Amino acid sequence: MSWFYAKDVNLYFEDRGKGIPLVFIHPPVLTGMNFKYQLEELAKDFRVIAPD
């Protein structure tokens, strides 16, 4: 888990694994944790990033 800080914005994101990056963008009503199981499996072969 990581945080990105910029002026008036604090953004939490998951960043796991190594390799080709895959970015998961969730719909407005949901959170990045909706991809929990996909992130766990894909992080074995890819770098997965899920902003919240």
CHARMM-style PDB file with segment names, atoms N, HN, CA, C and O in Angstrom:
ATOM      1  N   MET     1       0.829  -1.172   0.000  1.00  0.00      PROA
ATOM      2  CA  MET     1       0.000   0.000   0.000  1.00  0.00      PROA
ATOM      3  C   MET     1       0.877   1.240   0.000  1.00  0.00      PROA
ATOM      4  O   MET     1       1.924   1.281   0.645  1.00  0.00      PROA
ATOM      5  N   SER     2       0.436   2.232  -0.725  1.00  0.00      PROA
ATOM      6  HN  SER     2      -0.415   2.199  -1.249  1.00  0.00      PROA
ATOM      7  CA  SER     2       1.224   3.447  -0.869  1.00  0.00      PROA
ATOM      8  C   SER     2       0.300   4.655  -0.934  1.00  0.00      PROA
ATOM      9  O   SER     2      -0.900   4.538  -1.181  1.00  0.00      PROA
ATOM     10  N   TRP     3       0.891   5.796  -0.708  1.00  0.00      PROA
ATOM     11  HN  TRP     3       1.866   5.890  -0.508  1.00  0.00      PROA
ATOM     12  CA  TRP     3       0.160   7.056  -0.803  1.00  0.00      PROA
ATOM     13  C   TRP     3       0.871   7.980  -1.770  1.00  0.00      PROA
ATOM     14  O   TRP     3       2.100   7.995  -1.835  1.00  0.00      PROA
ATOM     15  N   PHE     4       0.095   8.754  -2.526  1.00  0.00      PROA
ATOM     16  HN  PHE     4      -0.904   8.742  -2.473  1.00  0.00      PROA
ATOM     17  CA  PHE     4       0.610   9.796  -3.404  1.00  0.00      PROA
ATOM     18  C   PHE     4       0.076  11.110  -2.857  1.00  0.00      PROA
ATOM     19  O   PHE     4      -1.132  11.267  -2.679  1.00  0.00      PROA
ATOM     20  N   TYR     5       0.966  12.050  -2.591  1.00  0.00      PROA
ATOM     21  HN  TYR     5       1.947  11.924  -2.735  1.00  0.00      PROA
ATOM     22  CA  TYR     5       0.575  13.347  -2.039  1.00  0.00      PROA
ATOM     23  C   TYR     5       0.884  14.450  -3.042  1.00  0.00      PROA
ATOM     24  O   TYR     5       1.998  14.524  -3.561  1.00  0.00      PROA
ATOM     25  N   ALA     6      -0.087  15.300  -3.314  1.00  0.00      PROA
ATOM     26  HN  ALA     6      -0.992  15.240  -2.892  1.00  0.00      PROA
ATOM     27  CA  ALA     6       0.115  16.449  -4.199  1.00  0.00      PROA
ATOM     28  C   ALA     6      -0.813  17.572  -3.755  1.00  0.00      PROA
ATOM     29  O   ALA     6      -2.032  17.404  -3.721  1.00  0.00      PROA
ATOM     30  N   LYS     7      -0.246  18.683  -3.427  1.00  0.00      PROA
ATOM     31  HN  LYS     7       0.744  18.820  -3.454  1.00  0.00      PROA
ATOM     32  CA  LYS     7      -0.964  19.878  -2.991  1.00  0.00      PROA
ATOM     33  C   LYS     7      -2.176  19.542  -2.114  1.00  0.00      PROA
ATOM     34  O   LYS     7      -2.009  19.326  -0.914  1.00  0.00      PROA
ATOM     35  N   ASP     8      -3.378  19.492  -2.671  1.00  0.00      PROA
ATOM     36  HN  ASP     8      -3.514  19.667  -3.646  1.00  0.00      PROA
ATOM     37  CA  ASP     8      -4.594  19.253  -1.887  1.00  0.00      PROA
ATOM     38  C   ASP     8      -5.167  17.848  -2.079  1.00  0.00      PROA
ATOM     39  O   ASP     8      -6.328  17.603  -1.750  1.00  0.00      PROA
ATOM     40  N   VAL     9      -4.363  16.930  -2.609  1.00  0.00      PROA
ATOM     41  HN  VAL     9      -3.420  17.130  -2.876  1.00  0.00      PROA
ATOM     42  CA  VAL     9      -4.867  15.588  -2.911  1.00  0.00      PROA
ATOM     43  C   VAL     9      -3.987  14.528  -2.256  1.00  0.00      PROA
ATOM     44  O   VAL     9      -2.763  14.561  -2.382  1.00  0.00      PROA
ATOM     45  N   ASN    10      -4.615  13.593  -1.561  1.00  0.00      PROA
ATOM     46  HN  ASN    10      -5.610  13.566  -1.458  1.00  0.00      PROA
ATOM     47  CA  ASN    10      -3.936  12.419  -1.015  1.00  0.00      PROA
ATOM     48  C   ASN    10      -4.597  11.205  -1.657  1.00  0.00      PROA
ATOM     49  O   ASN    10      -5.793  10.977  -1.477  1.00  0.00      PROA
ATOM     50  N   LEU    11      -3.825  10.434  -2.401  1.00  0.00      PROA
ATOM     51  HN  LEU    11      -2.853  10.620  -2.548  1.00  0.00      PROA
ATOM     52  CA  LEU    11      -4.371   9.301  -3.134  1.00  0.00      PROA
ATOM     53  C   LEU    11      -3.713   8.010  -2.665  1.00  0.00      PROA
ATOM     54  O   LEU    11      -2.491   7.869  -2.710  1.00  0.00      PROA
ATOM     55  N   TYR    12      -4.537   7.076  -2.215  1.00  0.00      PROA
ATOM     56  HN  TYR    12      -5.530   7.191  -2.178  1.00  0.00      PROA
ATOM     57  CA  TYR    12      -4.053   5.761  -1.793  1.00  0.00      PROA
ATOM     58  C   TYR    12      -4.072   4.833  -3.001  1.00  0.00      PROA
ATOM     59  O   TYR    12      -4.983   4.901  -3.826  1.00  0.00      PROA
ATOM     60  N   PHE    13      -3.059   3.960  -3.106  1.00  0.00      PROA
ATOM     61  HN  PHE    13      -2.319   3.904  -2.435  1.00  0.00      PROA
ATOM     62  CA  PHE    13      -3.060   2.979  -4.183  1.00  0.00      PROA
ATOM     63  C   PHE    13      -2.290   1.740  -3.781  1.00  0.00      PROA
ATOM     64  O   PHE    13      -1.369   1.797  -2.966  1.00  0.00      PROA
ATOM     65  N   GLU    14      -2.683   0.618  -4.365  1.00  0.00      PROA
ATOM     66  HN  GLU    14      -3.432   0.572  -5.027  1.00  0.00      PROA
ATOM     67  CA  GLU    14      -1.976  -0.652  -4.203  1.00  0.00      PROA
ATOM     68  C   GLU    14      -0.996  -0.767  -5.357  1.00  0.00      PROA
ATOM     69  O   GLU    14      -1.345  -0.481  -6.502  1.00  0.00      PROA
ATOM     70  N   ASP    15       0.228  -1.185  -5.063  1.00  0.00      PROA
ATOM     71  HN  ASP    15       0.512  -1.418  -4.132  1.00  0.00      PROA
ATOM     72  CA  ASP    15       1.256  -1.364  -6.087  1.00  0.00      PROA
ATOM     73  C   ASP    15       2.012  -2.635  -5.725  1.00  0.00      PROA
ATOM     74  O   ASP    15       2.780  -2.659  -4.763  1.00  0.00      PROA
ATOM     75  N   ARG    16       1.786  -3.701  -6.511  1.00  0.00      PROA
ATOM     76  HN  ARG    16       1.162  -3.682  -7.292  1.00  0.00      PROA
ATOM     77  CA  ARG    16       2.370  -5.005  -6.182  1.00  0.00      PROA
ATOM     78  C   ARG    16       3.016  -5.634  -7.407  1.00  0.00      PROA
ATOM     79  O   ARG    16       2.695  -5.283  -8.542  1.00  0.00      PROA
ATOM     80  N   GLY    17       3.913  -6.552  -7.168  1.00  0.00      PROA
ATOM     81  HN  GLY    17       4.173  -6.837  -6.246  1.00  0.00      PROA
ATOM     82  CA  GLY    17       4.514  -7.343  -8.227  1.00  0.00      PROA
ATOM     83  C   GLY    17       5.569  -6.607  -9.030  1.00  0.00      PROA
ATOM     84  O   GLY    17       5.907  -5.458  -8.748  1.00  0.00      PROA
ATOM     85  N   LYS    18       6.079  -7.299 -10.035  1.00  0.00      PROA
ATOM     86  HN  LYS    18       5.804  -8.233 -10.264  1.00  0.00      PROA
ATOM     87  CA  LYS    18       7.102  -6.752 -10.929  1.00  0.00      PROA
ATOM     88  C   LYS    18       6.779  -7.182 -12.348  1.00  0.00      PROA
ATOM     89  O   LYS    18       6.140  -8.211 -12.571  1.00  0.00      PROA
ATOM     90  N   GLY    19       7.225  -6.388 -13.295  1.00  0.00      PROA
ATOM     91  HN  GLY    19       7.744  -5.553 -13.114  1.00  0.00      PROA
ATOM     92  CA  GLY    19       7.008  -6.726 -14.701  1.00  0.00      PROA
ATOM     93  C   GLY    19       6.194  -5.666 -15.400  1.00  0.00      PROA
ATOM     94  O   GLY    19       6.189  -4.500 -15.005  1.00  0.00      PROA
ATOM     95  N   ILE    20       5.504  -6.087 -16.447  1.00  0.00      PROA
ATOM     96  HN  ILE    20       5.508  -7.035 -16.767  1.00  0.00      PROA
ATOM     97  CA  ILE    20       4.674  -5.164 -17.221  1.00  0.00      PROA
ATOM     98  C   ILE    20       3.565  -4.633 -16.314  1.00  0.00      PROA
ATOM     99  O   ILE    20       2.879  -5.424 -15.667  1.00  0.00      PROA
ATOM    100  N   PRO    21       3.371  -3.296 -16.249  1.00  0.00      PROA
ATOM    101  CA  PRO    21       2.344  -2.744 -15.360  1.00  0.00      PROA
ATOM    102  C   PRO    21       0.929  -2.913 -15.912  1.00  0.00      PROA
ATOM    103  O   PRO    21       0.677  -2.719 -17.101  1.00  0.00      PROA
ATOM    104  N   LEU    22       0.024  -3.277 -15.020  1.00  0.00      PROA
ATOM    105  HN  LEU    22       0.229  -3.435 -14.054  1.00  0.00      PROA
ATOM    106  CA  LEU    22      -1.405  -3.325 -15.313  1.00  0.00      PROA
ATOM    107  C   LEU    22      -2.073  -2.370 -14.331  1.00  0.00      PROA
ATOM    108  O   LEU    22      -1.874  -2.490 -13.122  1.00  0.00      PROA
ATOM    109  N   VAL    23      -2.857  -1.432 -14.830  1.00  0.00      PROA
ATOM    110  HN  VAL    23      -3.018  -1.334 -15.812  1.00  0.00      PROA
ATOM    111  CA  VAL    23      -3.529  -0.456 -13.968  1.00  0.00      PROA
ATOM    112  C   VAL    23      -5.012  -0.797 -13.918  1.00  0.00      PROA
ATOM    113  O   VAL    23      -5.664  -0.922 -14.955  1.00  0.00      PROA
ATOM    114  N   PHE    24      -5.538  -0.947 -12.711  1.00  0.00      PROA
ATOM    115  HN  PHE    24      -5.008  -0.846 -11.869  1.00  0.00      PROA
ATOM    116  CA  PHE    24      -6.946  -1.260 -12.497  1.00  0.00      PROA
ATOM    117  C   PHE    24      -7.673   0.017 -12.086  1.00  0.00      PROA
ATOM    118  O   PHE    24      -7.344   0.622 -11.066  1.00  0.00      PROA
ATOM    119  N   ILE    25      -8.654   0.423 -12.876  1.00  0.00      PROA
ATOM    120  HN  ILE    25      -8.921  -0.069 -13.705  1.00  0.00      PROA
ATOM    121  CA  ILE    25      -9.444   1.620 -12.580  1.00  0.00      PROA
ATOM    122  C   ILE    25     -10.854   1.164 -12.216  1.00  0.00      PROA
ATOM    123  O   ILE    25     -11.529   0.515 -13.015  1.00  0.00      PROA
ATOM    124  N   HSD    26     -11.290   1.503 -11.015  1.00  0.00      PROA
ATOM    125  HN  HSD    26     -10.741   2.030 -10.366  1.00  0.00      PROA
ATOM    126  CA  HSD    26     -12.615   1.085 -10.563  1.00  0.00      PROA
ATOM    127  C   HSD    26     -13.677   2.121 -10.936  1.00  0.00      PROA
ATOM    128  O   HSD    26     -13.354   3.288 -11.153  1.00  0.00      PROA
ATOM    129  N   PRO    27     -14.951   1.697 -11.011  1.00  0.00      PROA
ATOM    130  CA  PRO    27     -16.047   2.638 -11.258  1.00  0.00      PROA
ATOM    131  C   PRO    27     -16.194   3.599 -10.075  1.00  0.00      PROA
ATOM    132  O   PRO    27     -15.716   3.300  -8.980  1.00  0.00      PROA
ATOM    133  N   PRO    28     -16.843   4.737 -10.277  1.00  0.00      PROA
ATOM    134  CA  PRO    28     -16.952   5.758  -9.224  1.00  0.00      PROA
ATOM    135  C   PRO    28     -17.517   5.274  -7.892  1.00  0.00      PROA
ATOM    136  O   PRO    28     -17.107   5.779  -6.847  1.00  0.00      PROA
ATOM    137  N   VAL    29     -18.429   4.331  -7.889  1.00  0.00      PROA
ATOM    138  HN  VAL    29     -18.763   3.921  -8.738  1.00  0.00      PROA
ATOM    139  CA  VAL    29     -19.078   3.909  -6.649  1.00  0.00      PROA
ATOM    140  C   VAL    29     -18.256   2.882  -5.867  1.00  0.00      PROA
ATOM    141  O   VAL    29     -18.491   2.689  -4.674  1.00  0.00      PROA
ATOM    142  N   LEU    30     -17.306   2.229  -6.515  1.00  0.00      PROA
ATOM    143  HN  LEU    30     -17.115   2.387  -7.483  1.00  0.00      PROA
ATOM    144  CA  LEU    30     -16.547   1.148  -5.892  1.00  0.00      PROA
ATOM    145  C   LEU    30     -15.161   1.613  -5.449  1.00  0.00      PROA
ATOM    146  O   LEU    30     -14.827   2.792  -5.572  1.00  0.00      PROA
ATOM    147  N   THR    31     -14.349   0.670  -4.927  1.00  0.00      PROA
ATOM    148  HN  THR    31     -14.621  -0.287  -4.827  1.00  0.00      PROA
ATOM    149  CA  THR    31     -12.984   0.983  -4.492  1.00  0.00      PROA
ATOM    150  C   THR    31     -11.997   0.032  -5.168  1.00  0.00      PROA
ATOM    151  O   THR    31     -12.396  -0.954  -5.788  1.00  0.00      PROA
ATOM    152  N   GLY    32     -10.724   0.334  -5.044  1.00  0.00      PROA
ATOM    153  HN  GLY    32     -10.400   1.135  -4.540  1.00  0.00      PROA
ATOM    154  CA  GLY    32      -9.690  -0.515  -5.613  1.00  0.00      PROA
ATOM    155  C   GLY    32      -9.668  -1.908  -5.016  1.00  0.00      PROA
ATOM    156  O   GLY    32      -9.155  -2.837  -5.639  1.00  0.00      PROA
ATOM    157  N   MET    33     -10.217  -2.072  -3.814  1.00  0.00      PROA
ATOM    158  HN  MET    33     -10.633  -1.317  -3.308  1.00  0.00      PROA
ATOM    159  CA  MET    33     -10.220  -3.387  -3.175  1.00  0.00      PROA
ATOM    160  C   MET    33     -11.194  -4.357  -3.840  1.00  0.00      PROA
ATOM    161  O   MET    33     -11.185  -5.547  -3.524  1.00  0.00      PROA
ATOM    162  N   ASN    34     -12.028  -3.873  -4.749  1.00  0.00      PROA
ATOM    163  HN  ASN    34     -12.035  -2.906  -5.005  1.00  0.00      PROA
ATOM    164  CA  ASN    34     -12.893  -4.777  -5.505  1.00  0.00      PROA
ATOM    165  C   ASN    34     -12.079  -5.701  -6.393  1.00  0.00      PROA
ATOM    166  O   ASN    34     -12.586  -6.718  -6.866  1.00  0.00      PROA
ATOM    167  N   PHE    35     -10.821  -5.353  -6.622  1.00  0.00      PROA
ATOM    168  HN  PHE    35     -10.409  -4.527  -6.238  1.00  0.00      PROA
ATOM    169  CA  PHE    35      -9.929  -6.156  -7.447  1.00  0.00      PROA
ATOM    170  C   PHE    35      -8.992  -7.019  -6.605  1.00  0.00      PROA
ATOM    171  O   PHE    35      -7.990  -7.519  -7.117  1.00  0.00      PROA
ATOM    172  N   LYS    36      -9.301  -7.198  -5.332  1.00  0.00      PROA
ATOM    173  HN  LYS    36     -10.115  -6.792  -4.916  1.00  0.00      PROA
ATOM    174  CA  LYS    36      -8.407  -7.891  -4.403  1.00  0.00      PROA
ATOM    175  C   LYS    36      -7.869  -9.216  -4.957  1.00  0.00      PROA
ATOM    176  O   LYS    36      -6.657  -9.432  -4.972  1.00  0.00      PROA
ATOM    177  N   TYR    37      -8.748 -10.089  -5.404  1.00  0.00      PROA
ATOM    178  HN  TYR    37      -9.732  -9.914  -5.392  1.00  0.00      PROA
ATOM    179  CA  TYR    37      -8.323 -11.421  -5.852  1.00  0.00      PROA
ATOM    180  C   TYR    37      -7.567 -11.364  -7.181  1.00  0.00      PROA
ATOM    181  O   TYR    37      -6.620 -12.123  -7.389  1.00  0.00      PROA
ATOM    182  N   GLN    38      -7.979 -10.474  -8.073  1.00  0.00      PROA
ATOM    183  HN  GLN    38      -8.748  -9.858  -7.904  1.00  0.00      PROA
ATOM    184  CA  GLN    38      -7.263 -10.313  -9.338  1.00  0.00      PROA
ATOM    185  C   GLN    38      -5.857  -9.779  -9.091  1.00  0.00      PROA
ATOM    186  O   GLN    38      -4.902 -10.225  -9.728  1.00  0.00      PROA
ATOM    187  N   LEU    39      -5.722  -8.820  -8.166  1.00  0.00      PROA
ATOM    188  HN  LEU    39      -6.498  -8.457  -7.648  1.00  0.00      PROA
ATOM    189  CA  LEU    39      -4.413  -8.245  -7.854  1.00  0.00      PROA
ATOM    190  C   LEU    39      -3.474  -9.311  -7.295  1.00  0.00      PROA
ATOM    191  O   LEU    39      -2.310  -9.383  -7.688  1.00  0.00      PROA
ATOM    192  N   GLU    40      -3.975 -10.131  -6.387  1.00  0.00      PROA
ATOM    193  HN  GLU    40      -4.921 -10.073  -6.068  1.00  0.00      PROA
ATOM    194  CA  GLU    40      -3.149 -11.181  -5.778  1.00  0.00      PROA
ATOM    195  C   GLU    40      -2.600 -12.136  -6.830  1.00  0.00      PROA
ATOM    196  O   GLU    40      -1.414 -12.466  -6.809  1.00  0.00      PROA
ATOM    197  N   GLU    41      -3.442 -12.577  -7.739  1.00  0.00      PROA
ATOM    198  HN  GLU    41      -4.405 -12.309  -7.756  1.00  0.00      PROA
ATOM    199  CA  GLU    41      -3.010 -13.545  -8.751  1.00  0.00      PROA
ATOM    200  C   GLU    41      -2.125 -12.912  -9.822  1.00  0.00      PROA
ATOM    201  O   GLU    41      -1.086 -13.468 -10.179  1.00  0.00      PROA
ATOM    202  N   LEU    42      -2.530 -11.765 -10.329  1.00  0.00      PROA
ATOM    203  HN  LEU    42      -3.373 -11.314 -10.039  1.00  0.00      PROA
ATOM    204  CA  LEU    42      -1.770 -11.141 -11.416  1.00  0.00      PROA
ATOM    205  C   LEU    42      -0.424 -10.584 -10.955  1.00  0.00      PROA
ATOM    206  O   LEU    42       0.494 -10.445 -11.763  1.00  0.00      PROA
ATOM    207  N   ALA    43      -0.296 -10.263  -9.666  1.00  0.00      PROA
ATOM    208  HN  ALA    43      -1.042 -10.376  -9.009  1.00  0.00      PROA
ATOM    209  CA  ALA    43       0.971  -9.741  -9.139  1.00  0.00      PROA
ATOM    210  C   ALA    43       2.083 -10.788  -9.198  1.00  0.00      PROA
ATOM    211  O   ALA    43       3.258 -10.452  -9.043  1.00  0.00      PROA
ATOM    212  N   LYS    44       1.726 -12.037  -9.418  1.00  0.00      PROA
ATOM    213  HN  LYS    44       0.772 -12.310  -9.544  1.00  0.00      PROA
ATOM    214  CA  LYS    44       2.740 -13.087  -9.544  1.00  0.00      PROA
ATOM    215  C   LYS    44       3.539 -12.930 -10.840  1.00  0.00      PROA
ATOM    216  O   LYS    44       4.693 -13.352 -10.915  1.00  0.00      PROA
ATOM    217  N   ASP    45       2.922 -12.322 -11.862  1.00  0.00      PROA
ATOM    218  HN  ASP    45       1.985 -11.979 -11.801  1.00  0.00      PROA
ATOM    219  CA  ASP    45       3.567 -12.198 -13.174  1.00  0.00      PROA
ATOM    220  C   ASP    45       3.676 -10.762 -13.693  1.00  0.00      PROA
ATOM    221  O   ASP    45       4.418 -10.497 -14.639  1.00  0.00      PROA
ATOM    222  N   PHE    46       2.936  -9.837 -13.073  1.00  0.00      PROA
ATOM    223  HN  PHE    46       2.333 -10.052 -12.304  1.00  0.00      PROA
ATOM    224  CA  PHE    46       2.893  -8.459 -13.543  1.00  0.00      PROA
ATOM    225  C   PHE    46       3.027  -7.489 -12.373  1.00  0.00      PROA
ATOM    226  O   PHE    46       2.906  -7.880 -11.212  1.00  0.00      PROA
ATOM    227  N   ARG    47       3.275  -6.237 -12.688  1.00  0.00      PROA
ATOM    228  HN  ARG    47       3.373  -5.919 -13.631  1.00  0.00      PROA
ATOM    229  CA  ARG    47       3.169  -5.168 -11.691  1.00  0.00      PROA
ATOM    230  C   ARG    47       1.733  -4.673 -11.783  1.00  0.00      PROA
ATOM    231  O   ARG    47       1.305  -4.219 -12.844  1.00  0.00      PROA
ATOM    232  N   VAL    48       0.991  -4.753 -10.698  1.00  0.00      PROA
ATOM    233  HN  VAL    48       1.340  -5.122  -9.836  1.00  0.00      PROA
ATOM    234  CA  VAL    48      -0.402  -4.324 -10.696  1.00  0.00      PROA
ATOM    235  C   VAL    48      -0.553  -3.083  -9.830  1.00  0.00      PROA
ATOM    236  O   VAL    48      -0.014  -3.007  -8.726  1.00  0.00      PROA
ATOM    237  N   ILE    49      -1.291  -2.120 -10.346  1.00  0.00      PROA
ATOM    238  HN  ILE    49      -1.730  -2.181 -11.243  1.00  0.00      PROA
ATOM    239  CA  ILE    49      -1.498  -0.843  -9.669  1.00  0.00      PROA
ATOM    240  C   ILE    49      -2.997  -0.583  -9.624  1.00  0.00      PROA
ATOM    241  O   ILE    49      -3.675  -0.632 -10.651  1.00  0.00      PROA
ATOM    242  N   ALA    50      -3.513  -0.306  -8.429  1.00  0.00      PROA
ATOM    243  HN  ALA    50      -2.962  -0.266  -7.595  1.00  0.00      PROA
ATOM    244  CA  ALA    50      -4.941  -0.046  -8.266  1.00  0.00      PROA
ATOM    245  C   ALA    50      -5.133   1.199  -7.413  1.00  0.00      PROA
ATOM    246  O   ALA    50      -5.090   1.116  -6.186  1.00  0.00      PROA
ATOM    247  N   PRO    51      -5.346   2.362  -8.046  1.00  0.00      PROA
ATOM    248  CA  PRO    51      -5.617   3.571  -7.275  1.00  0.00      PROA
ATOM    249  C   PRO    51      -6.985   3.479  -6.622  1.00  0.00      PROA
ATOM    250  O   PRO    51      -7.876   2.788  -7.116  1.00  0.00      PROA
ATOM    251  N   ASP    52      -7.143   4.181  -5.508  1.00  0.00      PROA
ATOM    252  HN  ASP    52      -6.419   4.742  -5.107  1.00  0.00      PROA
ATOM    253  CA  ASP    52      -8.420   4.133  -4.813  1.00  0.00      PROA
ATOM    254  C   ASP    52      -9.140   5.436  -4.935  1.00  0.00      PROA
ATOM    255  OT1 ASP    52     -10.242   5.584  -4.408  1.00  0.00      PROA
TER     256      ASP     52
END
